[in-house]
Short mmCIF file of C-alpha atoms in Angstrom, two decimals:
data_model
loop_
_atom_site.label_atom_id
_atom_site.label_comp_id
_atom_site.label_asym_id
_atom_site.label_seq_id
_atom_site.Cartn_x
_atom_site.Cartn_y
_atom_site.Cartn_z
CA MET A 1076 0.21 0.01 0.08
CA LYS A 1077 3.17 2.77 1.20
CA ASP A 1078 4.33 1.69 -2.13
CA ASN A 1079 1.25 2.14 -4.58
CA VAL A 1080 1.09 5.77 -2.90
CA VAL A 1081 5.01 6.32 -3.35
CA PHE A 1082 4.27 5.47 -7.12
CA TRP A 1083 1.67 8.12 -7.26
CA VAL A 1084 3.20 10.50 -5.97
CA VAL A 1085 6.08 10.22 -7.67
CA LEU A 1086 4.15 10.34 -11.06
CA CYS A 1087 2.55 13.03 -10.37
CA VAL A 1088 5.57 15.17 -8.89
CA GLY A 1089 7.03 14.29 -12.44
CA GLY A 1090 4.01 14.82 -15.06
CA ILE A 1091 4.17 18.62 -13.39
CA LEU A 1092 8.01 18.90 -13.99
CA LEU A 1093 8.19 17.87 -17.52
CA ARG A 1094 4.63 20.60 -17.84
CA LEU A 1095 6.52 23.22 -16.45
CA LEU A 1096 9.86 22.21 -18.56
CA ARG A 1097 7.68 22.20 -22.06
CA ARG A 1098 5.92 26.02 -20.82
CA SER A 1099 9.11 27.14 -19.73
CA GLU A 1100 10.74 25.75 -23.34
CA ARG A 1101 7.06 27.27 -24.94
CA GLY A 1102 7.84 30.55 -23.64
CA GLU A 1103 11.79 30.83 -24.33
CA SER A 1104 10.99 29.57 -27.87
CA ARG A 1105 7.96 32.49 -28.13
CA GLU A 1106 10.51 35.04 -26.73
CA SER A 1107 13.07 33.91 -29.11
CA LEU A 1108 10.84 34.35 -31.96
CA ALA A 1109 9.29 37.76 -31.06
CA LYS A 1110 13.05 38.95 -30.48
CA ALA A 1111 13.48 37.71 -34.24
CA TRP A 1112 10.37 39.35 -35.40
CA MET A 1113 11.16 43.03 -33.90
CA GLN A 1114 14.69 42.96 -34.77
CA ALA A 1115 13.05 42.31 -38.76
CA ALA A 1116 11.22 45.45 -38.52
CA LYS A 1117 13.64 47.07 -37.51
CA GLU A 1118 15.69 46.00 -40.23
CA LEU A 1119 12.66 46.88 -42.73
CA GLY A 1120 11.87 50.13 -41.22
CA LEU A 1121 8.54 48.85 -40.09
CA ASP A 1122 6.99 48.73 -37.10
CA PHE A 1123 6.44 45.98 -34.69
CA HIS A 1124 3.11 45.29 -32.30
CA GLY A 1125 3.27 42.71 -29.35
CA GLY A 1126 1.45 39.77 -29.59
CA ALA A 1127 -2.50 40.72 -29.62
CA ASP A 1128 -5.88 39.07 -30.67
CA GLY A 1129 -4.32 35.86 -29.64
CA SER A 1130 -1.74 36.16 -31.94
CA ALA A 1131 1.67 34.65 -30.58
CA HIS A 1132 4.21 36.79 -31.37
CA GLY A 1133 2.38 40.39 -32.94
CA THR A 1134 2.27 41.88 -36.06
CA ILE A 1135 4.65 43.91 -38.45
CA LEU A 1136 3.49 46.54 -40.26
CA GLY A 1137 4.26 49.91 -41.70
CA THR A 1138 4.38 51.81 -45.15
CA LEU A 1139 7.42 51.97 -47.54
CA ASP A 1140 8.01 54.22 -50.29
CA GLY A 1141 3.82 54.44 -50.85
CA VAL A 1142 3.77 50.32 -50.00
CA ASP A 1143 1.75 49.25 -47.22
CA ILE A 1144 2.84 46.57 -45.31
CA ARG A 1145 1.04 44.23 -42.83
CA ILE A 1146 3.06 40.68 -41.98
CA THR A 1147 0.44 38.82 -39.05
CA ASP A 1148 1.23 35.43 -37.35
CA SER A 1149 -1.88 33.17 -37.35
CA SER A 1150 -0.89 30.93 -34.84
CA PRO A 1151 -2.98 31.08 -31.49
CA VAL A 1152 -0.38 32.00 -28.16
CA SER A 1153 -1.08 27.80 -26.89
CA SER A 1154 -0.31 26.70 -29.84
CA GLU A 1155 3.47 24.44 -29.99
CA PRO A 1156 6.31 26.59 -31.09
CA GLY A 1157 7.16 27.27 -34.72
CA ALA A 1158 2.94 25.92 -35.48
CA GLY A 1159 1.01 28.27 -37.56
CA CYS A 1160 1.62 30.24 -40.65
CA THR A 1161 2.38 33.29 -41.53
CA ARG A 1162 0.30 36.12 -43.79
CA VAL A 1163 2.55 39.16 -45.82
CA SER A 1164 0.09 41.58 -47.36
CA ILE A 1165 1.19 44.26 -49.72
CA GLN A 1166 -0.98 47.11 -50.59
CA ASN A 1167 0.65 49.18 -53.63
CA PRO A 1168 -1.58 51.74 -55.10
CA GLU A 1169 0.17 51.62 -58.26
CA LEU A 1170 -1.13 48.05 -58.81
CA VAL A 1171 -4.30 47.93 -61.11
CA PRO A 1172 -7.24 46.81 -58.80
CA ALA A 1173 -9.23 45.17 -62.10
CA LEU A 1174 -5.66 42.51 -62.10
CA SER A 1175 -6.69 39.66 -60.71
CA ILE A 1176 -4.31 36.33 -60.76
CA ARG A 1177 -5.02 33.23 -58.37
CA ALA A 1178 -5.19 29.64 -58.36
CA LYS A 1179 -7.42 27.98 -60.62
CA GLY A 1180 -10.33 26.76 -58.31
CA VAL A 1181 -13.90 27.04 -57.15
CA ALA A 1182 -13.64 30.83 -56.76
CA SER A 1183 -12.06 31.28 -60.34
CA LYS A 1184 -14.89 29.38 -61.86
CA PHE A 1185 -17.51 31.05 -60.29
CA GLY A 1186 -16.01 34.16 -61.50
CA THR A 1187 -16.11 33.45 -65.25
CA ALA A 1188 -19.41 32.00 -64.57
CA LEU A 1189 -20.32 35.68 -63.72
CA GLY A 1190 -18.86 36.79 -66.47
CA VAL A 1191 -14.56 37.57 -65.59
CA GLN A 1192 -12.65 37.12 -68.75
CA GLU A 1193 -9.59 34.77 -67.79
CA VAL A 1194 -7.19 35.39 -70.20
CA ALA A 1195 -4.59 33.57 -72.05
CA THR A 1196 -0.84 33.67 -71.91
CA GLY A 1197 -0.15 30.92 -74.41
CA HIS A 1198 1.93 28.97 -71.79
CA ARG A 1199 -0.34 26.07 -71.55
CA SER A 1200 0.47 24.57 -68.40
CA PHE A 1201 0.61 28.18 -66.91
CA ASP A 1202 -2.89 28.70 -68.24
CA LYS A 1203 -3.89 25.45 -67.05
CA GLU A 1204 -3.23 25.96 -63.35
CA VAL A 1205 -3.33 30.01 -62.47
CA HIS A 1206 -6.07 32.23 -63.57
CA ALA A 1207 -5.37 35.77 -64.87
CA SER A 1208 -8.16 38.93 -65.40
CA GLY A 1209 -7.93 42.05 -66.34
CA PRO A 1210 -7.18 44.68 -69.23
CA GLU A 1211 -6.11 41.68 -71.80
CA ALA A 1212 -2.90 43.63 -73.22
CA LEU A 1213 -1.43 44.55 -69.86
CA VAL A 1214 -2.11 41.26 -68.56
CA VAL A 1215 -0.15 39.24 -71.78
CA ALA A 1216 2.62 42.00 -71.31
CA LEU A 1217 3.08 41.59 -67.64
CA LEU A 1218 3.15 37.83 -67.53
CA ASP A 1219 7.04 37.25 -69.60
CA ASP A 1220 9.14 34.04 -68.80
CA ALA A 1221 10.61 35.11 -65.58
CA MET A 1222 7.26 37.06 -64.12
CA ARG A 1223 4.57 34.20 -64.61
CA ARG A 1224 7.81 32.11 -62.72
CA ASP A 1225 7.34 34.25 -60.02
CA LEU A 1226 3.98 33.86 -59.89
CA ARG A 1227 3.80 30.04 -60.08
CA THR A 1228 6.04 30.16 -57.05
CA LEU A 1229 3.93 32.82 -55.03
CA ILE A 1230 0.49 31.05 -56.09
CA LEU A 1231 1.15 27.40 -55.82
CA GLN A 1232 3.66 27.19 -53.09
CA ASP A 1233 3.02 30.58 -51.27
CA GLY A 1234 -0.65 30.24 -51.03
CA GLY A 1235 -0.93 34.03 -52.35
CA ARG A 1236 -2.57 35.60 -54.80
CA VAL A 1237 -2.90 39.40 -56.37
CA GLU A 1238 -6.30 41.06 -56.61
CA ASN A 1239 -7.84 44.48 -55.53
CA GLY A 1240 -4.57 46.43 -55.95
CA THR A 1241 -2.93 43.97 -53.15
CA LEU A 1242 -0.22 41.12 -53.26
CA GLN A 1243 -0.98 38.61 -50.53
CA ALA A 1244 1.04 35.40 -49.71
CA GLU A 1245 0.69 32.81 -46.88
CA PHE A 1246 3.53 30.63 -45.82
CA GLN A 1247 2.32 27.22 -44.38
CA SER A 1248 5.18 28.22 -41.43
CA LEU A 1249 6.64 31.14 -39.17
CA PHE A 1250 9.01 33.37 -39.70
CA GLN A 1251 11.66 31.74 -37.34
CA THR A 1252 14.44 34.34 -38.16
CA SER A 1253 14.97 37.96 -38.85
CA SER A 1254 17.07 37.27 -41.76
CA TRP A 1255 13.88 35.19 -43.28
CA ILE A 1256 11.76 37.32 -42.76
CA VAL A 1257 13.67 39.92 -44.66
CA ARG A 1258 14.37 38.00 -47.34
CA GLU A 1259 10.82 36.97 -47.90
CA VAL A 1260 9.12 40.20 -47.47
CA ARG A 1261 11.48 42.16 -50.23
CA ARG A 1262 10.63 39.44 -52.96
CA LEU A 1263 6.88 39.67 -52.13
CA LEU A 1264 7.83 44.11 -52.70
CA ALA A 1265 10.22 43.42 -55.60
CA LEU A 1266 7.33 41.27 -57.19
CA ALA A 1267 4.87 43.97 -56.68
CA GLY A 1268 6.91 46.45 -57.93
CA ARG A 1269 7.32 44.86 -61.00
CA LEU A 1270 3.29 43.92 -61.70
CA SER A 1271 3.39 47.51 -60.75
CA ARG A 1272 5.43 49.45 -63.11
CA PRO A 1273 4.77 47.62 -66.61
CA GLY A 1274 6.09 50.10 -68.87
CA PRO A 1275 5.13 51.14 -72.34
CA ILE A 1276 2.84 47.74 -73.35
CA PRO A 1277 3.54 47.99 -76.77
CA LYS A 1278 7.27 47.99 -76.08
CA ARG A 1279 6.47 44.71 -73.95
CA LEU A 1280 4.54 43.06 -76.30
CA VAL A 1281 7.55 43.07 -78.45
CA SER A 1282 9.93 41.95 -75.80
CA ASN A 1283 7.55 39.32 -74.88
CA ALA A 1284 7.31 38.23 -78.30
CA ARG A 1285 10.87 38.68 -79.70
CA THR A 1286 12.12 36.91 -76.41
CA ASP A 1287 9.76 35.14 -74.36
CA ARG A 1288 11.21 31.12 -75.23
CA LEU A 1289 7.85 29.56 -75.84
CA PRO A 1290 6.70 29.78 -79.07
CA GLY A 1291 3.01 30.02 -77.80
CA VAL A 1292 3.18 33.08 -75.69
CA ARG A 1293 5.39 34.84 -78.75
CA ARG A 1294 2.83 34.38 -80.88
CA ARG A 1295 -0.07 35.50 -78.30
CA ASN A 1296 2.34 38.69 -77.78
CA LEU A 1297 2.52 39.44 -81.25
CA GLU A 1298 -0.59 38.82 -81.97
CA LEU A 1299 -2.21 41.50 -79.46
CA LEU A 1300 0.24 43.63 -80.93
CA LEU A 1301 -0.86 43.31 -84.36
CA THR A 1302 -4.05 43.98 -83.28
CA ILE A 1303 -4.36 46.89 -80.56
CA TYR A 1304 -1.51 48.43 -81.79
CA ALA A 1305 -1.19 47.92 -85.25
CA GLU A 1306 -0.52 52.06 -85.89
CA GLU A 1307 2.60 52.31 -83.60
CA PRO A 1308 5.94 52.03 -84.81
CA GLU A 1309 6.96 48.91 -82.69
CA ALA A 1310 4.20 47.08 -84.75
CA ALA A 1311 6.08 47.31 -88.29
CA LYS A 1312 9.53 47.13 -86.96
CA ALA A 1313 8.51 43.79 -84.61
CA CYS A 1314 7.20 41.90 -88.31
CA ARG A 1315 10.55 42.83 -89.93
CA GLU A 1316 12.15 41.18 -87.28
CA VAL A 1317 9.83 38.67 -87.11
CA VAL A 1318 10.03 37.11 -90.56
CA GLU A 1319 13.74 37.76 -90.64
CA GLN A 1320 14.86 35.85 -87.81
CA GLU A 1321 11.51 33.91 -85.85
CA LEU A 1322 12.01 30.24 -86.34
CA ASP A 1323 8.30 30.03 -85.31
CA PRO A 1324 6.59 29.73 -89.23
CA MET A 1325 2.92 30.55 -87.71
CA MET A 1326 4.65 33.98 -86.19
CA ARG A 1327 5.70 34.35 -89.59
CA LEU A 1328 2.92 33.81 -91.59
CA ARG A 1329 1.21 36.09 -89.50
CA ALA A 1330 3.89 38.91 -89.80
CA GLY A 1331 4.21 38.37 -93.34
CA ARG A 1332 0.28 38.67 -93.79
CA TRP A 1333 0.41 41.94 -91.88
CA LEU A 1334 3.19 43.32 -93.79
CA LYS A 1335 1.35 43.01 -97.09
CA GLU A 1336 3.16 43.45 -100.02
CA GLU A 1337 6.51 44.07 -98.32
CA GLY A 1338 6.12 41.00 -96.72
CA TRP A 1339 5.09 38.44 -99.89
CA PRO A 1340 8.25 36.94 -100.12
CA ALA A 1341 8.33 35.48 -96.42
CA LEU A 1342 5.09 34.16 -97.39
CA GLU A 1343 6.30 32.53 -100.61
CA LYS A 1344 9.01 30.91 -98.61
CA LEU A 1345 7.07 29.51 -96.22
CA THR A 1346 4.95 28.33 -98.85
CA THR A 1347 8.41 25.75 -99.63
CA GLU A 1348 9.78 24.95 -96.16
CA LYS A 1349 9.21 21.19 -95.77
CA GLU A 1350 9.42 21.99 -91.97
CA ALA A 1351 6.88 24.07 -91.68
CA PRO A 1352 3.19 22.47 -91.00
CA GLU A 1353 1.28 21.88 -94.49
CA GLN A 1354 -1.98 23.95 -93.19
CA VAL A 1355 0.94 27.29 -92.51
CA ARG A 1356 2.41 26.46 -95.97
CA LEU A 1357 -1.29 26.13 -97.41
CA ASP A 1358 -2.17 29.34 -95.31
CA ALA A 1359 0.64 31.60 -97.00
CA PHE A 1360 0.07 29.66 -100.49
CA HIS A 1361 -3.58 31.21 -100.18
CA ASP A 1362 -2.86 34.48 -98.78
CA LEU A 1363 -0.60 35.42 -101.75
CA VAL A 1364 -3.13 34.35 -104.31
CA GLY A 1365 -5.61 36.24 -102.75
CA ALA A 1366 -3.26 39.24 -102.87
CA LEU A 1367 -1.13 39.43 -105.67
CA PRO A 1368 -1.65 40.91 -108.81
CA ALA A 1369 -2.70 38.78 -112.11
CA ALA A 1370 0.26 38.46 -113.96
CA LYS A 1371 2.38 38.00 -110.43
CA ARG A 1372 -0.18 35.17 -109.20
CA THR A 1373 0.32 33.01 -112.90
CA GLU A 1374 4.33 33.08 -112.11
CA PHE A 1375 3.73 32.62 -108.62
CA LEU A 1376 1.23 29.17 -109.39
CA GLU A 1377 3.67 28.15 -112.13
CA ARG A 1378 6.87 27.72 -109.34
CA ALA A 1379 3.99 26.61 -106.95
CA VAL A 1380 3.89 23.20 -109.09
CA GLY A 1381 6.99 22.51 -109.20
CA LEU A 1382 6.75 21.84 -105.32
CA PRO A 1383 6.76 17.98 -104.03
CA ALA A 1384 3.63 16.50 -103.88
CA GLY A 1385 1.19 18.01 -101.08
CA ALA A 1386 -1.59 20.50 -100.59
CA VAL A 1387 0.22 23.40 -101.98
CA ARG A 1388 0.60 21.75 -105.02
CA THR A 1389 -2.52 20.02 -105.41
CA ALA A 1390 -4.04 24.34 -104.89
CA ALA A 1391 -1.26 25.66 -107.31
CA LEU A 1392 -2.78 23.04 -109.93
CA GLY A 1393 -6.13 23.49 -109.25
CA GLY A 1394 -5.58 28.10 -109.89
CA LEU A 1395 -3.86 27.11 -113.23
CA LEU A 1396 -7.22 24.70 -113.94
CA HIS A 1397 -9.03 27.61 -115.96
CA LEU A 1398 -5.39 28.25 -118.37
CA HIS A 1399 -5.34 24.77 -119.16
CA GLU A 1400 -9.25 23.59 -119.76
CA ARG A 1401 -8.74 23.58 -123.18
CA ASP A 1402 -5.19 21.43 -122.83
CA LEU A 1403 -5.68 17.77 -122.90
CA GLU A 1404 -2.13 16.65 -122.31
CA TRP A 1405 -2.28 19.28 -119.38
CA LEU A 1406 -5.67 17.38 -118.08
CA ILE A 1407 -4.16 13.87 -118.60
CA ARG A 1408 -1.10 14.48 -116.26
CA HIS A 1409 -2.72 16.34 -113.66
CA ALA A 1410 -6.48 15.35 -113.01
CA LEU A 1411 -5.44 12.97 -110.47
CA GLU A 1412 -3.51 15.63 -108.56
CA LEU A 1413 -6.79 18.33 -108.22
CA ASP A 1414 -9.60 17.35 -105.14
CA GLY A 1415 -12.47 19.02 -104.97
CA ALA A 1416 -14.27 21.80 -107.39
CA ALA A 1417 -11.20 21.80 -109.11
CA ALA A 1418 -11.21 17.91 -110.09
CA ALA A 1419 -14.50 17.83 -111.09
CA ARG A 1420 -13.99 21.05 -113.62
CA ALA A 1421 -11.49 18.97 -114.77
CA ALA A 1422 -13.60 15.79 -115.05
CA VAL A 1423 -15.76 18.03 -117.00
CA ALA A 1424 -13.03 19.66 -119.29
CA LEU A 1425 -11.72 15.86 -120.27
CA GLY A 1426 -15.13 15.27 -121.36
CA SER A 1427 -15.37 18.34 -123.38
CA ARG A 1428 -12.58 16.94 -125.17
CA GLY A 1429 -14.00 14.49 -127.29
CA SER A 1430 -10.86 11.59 -126.83
CA GLU A 1431 -10.75 8.70 -125.55
CA ARG A 1432 -7.62 8.94 -123.99
CA ALA A 1433 -9.24 11.12 -121.22
CA GLU A 1434 -10.95 7.89 -119.50
CA PRO A 1435 -7.92 6.23 -117.97
CA PRO A 1436 -7.65 9.50 -115.63
CA LEU A 1437 -11.65 9.91 -115.54
CA ILE A 1438 -12.25 5.90 -114.26
CA SER A 1439 -9.64 6.55 -111.85
CA LEU A 1440 -11.99 10.03 -110.65
CA LEU A 1441 -14.90 7.10 -110.03
CA LEU A 1442 -12.61 6.42 -106.85
CA SER A 1443 -12.98 9.67 -105.45
CA SER A 1444 -14.30 10.44 -101.83
CA GLU A 1445 -16.25 13.54 -103.01
CA ALA A 1446 -19.55 13.08 -104.66
CA PRO A 1447 -19.85 16.18 -106.96
CA VAL A 1448 -16.30 14.65 -108.61
CA ARG A 1449 -17.78 10.95 -108.79
CA LEU A 1450 -20.90 12.45 -111.28
CA ALA A 1451 -18.40 14.47 -112.84
CA ALA A 1452 -16.29 11.82 -113.78
CA MET A 1453 -19.54 9.66 -114.84
CA ALA A 1454 -21.02 12.25 -117.06
CA ALA A 1455 -17.45 12.66 -118.51
CA LEU A 1456 -17.07 9.18 -119.24
CA GLY A 1457 -20.55 8.98 -121.47
CA GLU A 1458 -18.95 11.54 -123.64
CA VAL A 1459 -15.99 9.82 -124.15
CA GLY A 1460 -16.07 6.26 -121.96
CA THR A 1461 -15.77 2.72 -123.87
CA ALA A 1462 -16.46 -0.81 -123.08
CA SER A 1463 -13.41 -0.62 -120.87
CA ALA A 1464 -15.27 1.85 -118.76
CA VAL A 1465 -18.41 -0.02 -118.26
CA GLU A 1466 -16.59 -2.33 -115.70
CA PRO A 1467 -15.65 0.30 -113.43
CA LEU A 1468 -19.20 2.77 -114.01
CA ARG A 1469 -21.48 -0.82 -112.69
CA ARG A 1470 -19.38 -0.77 -109.65
CA ALA A 1471 -19.50 2.71 -108.95
CA ALA A 1472 -23.83 1.98 -109.48
CA VAL A 1473 -23.42 -0.95 -107.42
CA GLU A 1474 -21.84 0.95 -104.57
CA ALA A 1475 -23.74 3.70 -105.04
CA PRO A 1476 -25.90 3.12 -101.92
CA LEU A 1477 -23.40 2.98 -99.95
CA LEU A 1478 -22.68 6.08 -100.33
CA GLY A 1479 -25.59 8.24 -99.86
CA GLY A 1480 -28.15 7.80 -102.33
CA GLY A 1481 -29.51 7.05 -105.64
CA GLU A 1482 -28.24 10.27 -107.87
CA LEU A 1483 -24.36 8.12 -108.22
CA ARG A 1484 -26.35 5.38 -109.26
CA ALA A 1485 -28.70 7.15 -112.21
CA ALA A 1486 -25.49 9.05 -113.29
CA ALA A 1487 -24.03 6.00 -113.53
CA GLU A 1488 -26.52 4.44 -115.48
CA ALA A 1489 -26.81 7.40 -117.78
CA ALA A 1490 -22.98 7.40 -118.69
CA VAL A 1491 -23.65 3.33 -119.48
CA LYS A 1492 -26.62 4.32 -121.61
CA ARG A 1493 -24.86 7.00 -123.70
CA ILE A 1494 -21.64 4.86 -124.17
CA GLN A 1495 -24.06 2.20 -125.55
CA GLY A 1496 -25.90 4.66 -127.61
CA ARG A 1497 -22.07 5.95 -128.80
CA LEU A 1498 -21.26 2.08 -130.03
CA GLY A 1499 -23.28 2.17 -133.15
CA ASN A 1500 -25.16 -0.56 -134.67
CA ALA A 1501 -25.79 -2.63 -131.12
CA ALA A 1502 -27.97 -5.49 -132.60
CA ALA A 1503 -25.13 -6.42 -135.44
CA VAL A 1504 -21.99 -6.50 -132.79
CA GLY A 1505 -23.79 -7.01 -129.30
CA ARG A 1506 -25.01 -3.65 -126.64
CA ILE A 1507 -23.99 -2.79 -123.32
CA SER A 1508 -26.00 -1.31 -120.67
CA LEU A 1509 -27.16 -2.37 -116.81
CA ALA A 1510 -29.08 -5.29 -116.25
CA GLU A 1511 -32.80 -4.30 -115.75
CA ALA A 1512 -34.67 -3.72 -112.06
CA GLU A 1513 -35.44 -7.05 -111.44
CA ALA A 1514 -31.82 -8.08 -112.01
CA GLU A 1515 -29.51 -7.10 -109.24
CA ALA A 1516 -28.93 -3.83 -108.89
CA GLY A 1517 -26.27 -2.59 -111.02
CA ALA A 1518 -25.47 -5.72 -112.84
CA LEU A 1519 -24.22 -5.59 -116.43
CA THR A 1520 -25.77 -7.17 -119.30
CA LEU A 1521 -24.41 -7.75 -122.70
CA ALA A 1522 -26.56 -9.00 -126.04
CA HIS A 1523 -26.88 -10.86 -129.14
CA ALA A 1524 -28.80 -10.81 -132.03
CA GLU A 1525 -28.24 -14.75 -132.09
CA GLY A 1526 -29.77 -15.12 -128.43
CA ALA A 1527 -28.39 -13.98 -125.76
CA LEU A 1528 -25.76 -13.80 -122.90
CA SER A 1529 -26.62 -12.20 -119.28
CA VAL A 1530 -24.31 -11.57 -116.92
CA VAL A 1531 -25.53 -11.22 -113.41
CA ASP A 1532 -22.22 -10.19 -110.91
CA GLY A 1533 -21.82 -12.71 -108.77
CA ARG A 1534 -24.06 -15.38 -110.65
CA ALA A 1535 -21.67 -15.82 -114.28
CA PRO A 1536 -19.10 -17.39 -114.49
CA ALA A 1537 -15.80 -15.55 -115.26
CA GLU A 1538 -15.81 -16.80 -118.71
CA ALA A 1539 -19.07 -15.25 -119.71
CA GLU A 1540 -17.78 -12.08 -117.90
CA ASP A 1541 -14.48 -12.19 -120.07
CA ALA A 1542 -16.74 -12.92 -123.06
CA LEU A 1543 -18.23 -9.73 -122.25
CA ALA A 1544 -15.67 -7.96 -122.35
CA ASP A 1545 -14.43 -8.64 -125.46
CA ALA A 1546 -16.97 -8.33 -127.26
CA GLY A 1547 -17.92 -5.06 -126.01
CA ARG A 1548 -13.71 -4.37 -127.50
CA LYS A 1549 -14.85 -5.89 -130.86
CA ALA A 1550 -17.75 -3.32 -130.50
CA LEU A 1551 -15.71 -0.42 -129.95
CA ALA A 1552 -13.08 -1.38 -132.43
CA SER A 1553 -15.56 -1.65 -134.89
CA TRP A 1554 -17.74 1.42 -134.51
CA CYS A 1555 -14.19 3.70 -133.74
CA SER A 1556 -12.54 2.51 -137.29
CA GLU A 1557 -16.37 3.20 -138.84
CA SER A 1558 -16.48 6.41 -137.37
CA ALA A 1559 -12.55 7.16 -138.36
CA ALA A 1560 -13.60 6.44 -141.70
CA GLU A 1561 -16.41 8.64 -142.08
CA GLY A 1562 -14.58 11.26 -140.27
CA ALA A 1563 -11.85 11.38 -142.81
CA ALA A 1564 -14.22 11.23 -145.56
CA GLN A 1565 -15.86 14.25 -144.33
CA GLY A 1566 -12.67 16.01 -144.01
CA ALA A 1567 -11.90 15.09 -147.50
CA ALA A 1568 -15.19 16.80 -148.46
CA GLY A 1569 -14.16 19.61 -146.46
CA GLY A 1570 -11.12 20.89 -145.41
CA ASP A 1571 -11.75 23.86 -143.05
CA ALA A 1572 -13.83 21.46 -140.76
CA GLU A 1573 -13.34 22.54 -137.01
CA PRO A 1574 -10.12 21.24 -135.05
CA ALA A 1575 -12.45 20.42 -132.19
CA ALA A 1576 -14.92 18.77 -133.93
CA ALA A 1577 -12.22 16.67 -136.16
CA MET A 1578 -11.41 15.46 -132.32
CA ARG A 1579 -14.63 14.03 -131.88
CA PRO A 1580 -15.50 10.83 -133.08
CA ALA A 1581 -19.14 10.71 -135.69
CA THR A 1582 -22.16 10.93 -134.27
CA PRO A 1583 -23.45 6.90 -133.44
CA PRO A 1584 -26.72 5.98 -134.96
CA GLU A 1585 -29.72 5.51 -132.49
CA PRO A 1586 -29.35 2.30 -130.92
CA ARG A 1587 -32.27 0.08 -131.75
CA PRO A 1588 -35.05 -0.83 -128.79
CA GLU A 1589 -32.90 -3.17 -126.01
CA ALA A 1590 -34.68 -6.65 -125.97
CA ARG A 1591 -34.73 -7.98 -122.61
CA PRO A 1592 -32.53 -11.39 -122.44
CA PRO A 1593 -34.37 -14.54 -121.79
CA GLN A 1594 -34.22 -15.16 -118.25
CA ARG A 1595 -32.43 -18.32 -117.02
CA GLU A 1596 -34.11 -20.65 -115.14
#
């Protein structure tokens, strides 16, 4: 019993002594921190106010060069030594009140919902993490490479923000020494000063467009310079420097556009650069085509045709098409390099030439992914196609429903009928057509005078298809020889016939009404 009493007495006394010791250490620590804060206030030329409002150390405040500074210790008196955080607030009257820079979060989303316009700097990772708003040109001009780096430290590490003319930071620890306090306060003062004195905005935009390490930021600054400060002398100077020295093709494209005639050589150079993105080269090409006078435009297009295969060469060929629509050799050589409306025009031009030599490129154009090009090629094959064109037209008719409608099938049927009509005396040598409605859609048939051979896709043997092709070729050869003889006779009778008419075969006689081949059981 006596031993138990002694044990509990010793335990209680030990606890009391330990608590007194810890309180003494805490008091000494707080006294040491208070002295550090007092020393820092003295070095900074500010005032120190002892612990008040429950704070452990007090507050440093005052004014330096018209800038209000307030440093507060948010840790309560009962906290452990060194626990808590330190808040620094710097209010600079030269800071634009509308300038706001803070971490992205709920507040920034709420502001955006209320119509606060976020300003992008062109630096993707910065714009993803930091919300900046205010006068657009001012924000972009201020946020150069060094400023973005320092603001990321302030916002993402120091828990700070810039808002309502005040720069604030909240450090998640207490300043332990006077040197620490002085160093951090001076760093924040310098940052607030840089934000308050941007200097002439056009010059800052030019500087950023010339020296920033990120192409996206350089483009953003140049774009604002040419949009808002186009009349300033800095704009023309910056554009000349860009087209001569800048590595980024998009910036040279923008500067070349702005310089107008002075920038034409830079734009043409862009169209030839293999390293430049194809869309940039194509944009430069279209800008030049739209700006050059007619004579220079044709010369430029001829030079562009000499480029390697690509979008620019294709566009150049399309630009020259109107000069070569009557040139059969040119059309045959370049028709397959065209696309879109130019390819459709080329198909129409090939059909108007009246030469079977136009058939191979027209058959190839049937494979175009663009319906207008296919339709134009089908119509042209109706004018110049031979039996060799029927099978490709048949395939095009079969695929027509898969491509979105019956217009293609109708065009293929019309083309085959035109070819059939031009083959002459079908009763003697056979005729070619698409199968009737009750046969498989898009099928091909050939009927002879002695009987009938019907080839329906997927149901007739390969030999029948070969026979069909041979018969068609023989029919075509017979008709062509007759037409050539007739044309020669006409030429002898009248030597002044038009050259274009001489290129086209004589008009064939009307075909006989087509008899349906007997159906096989």
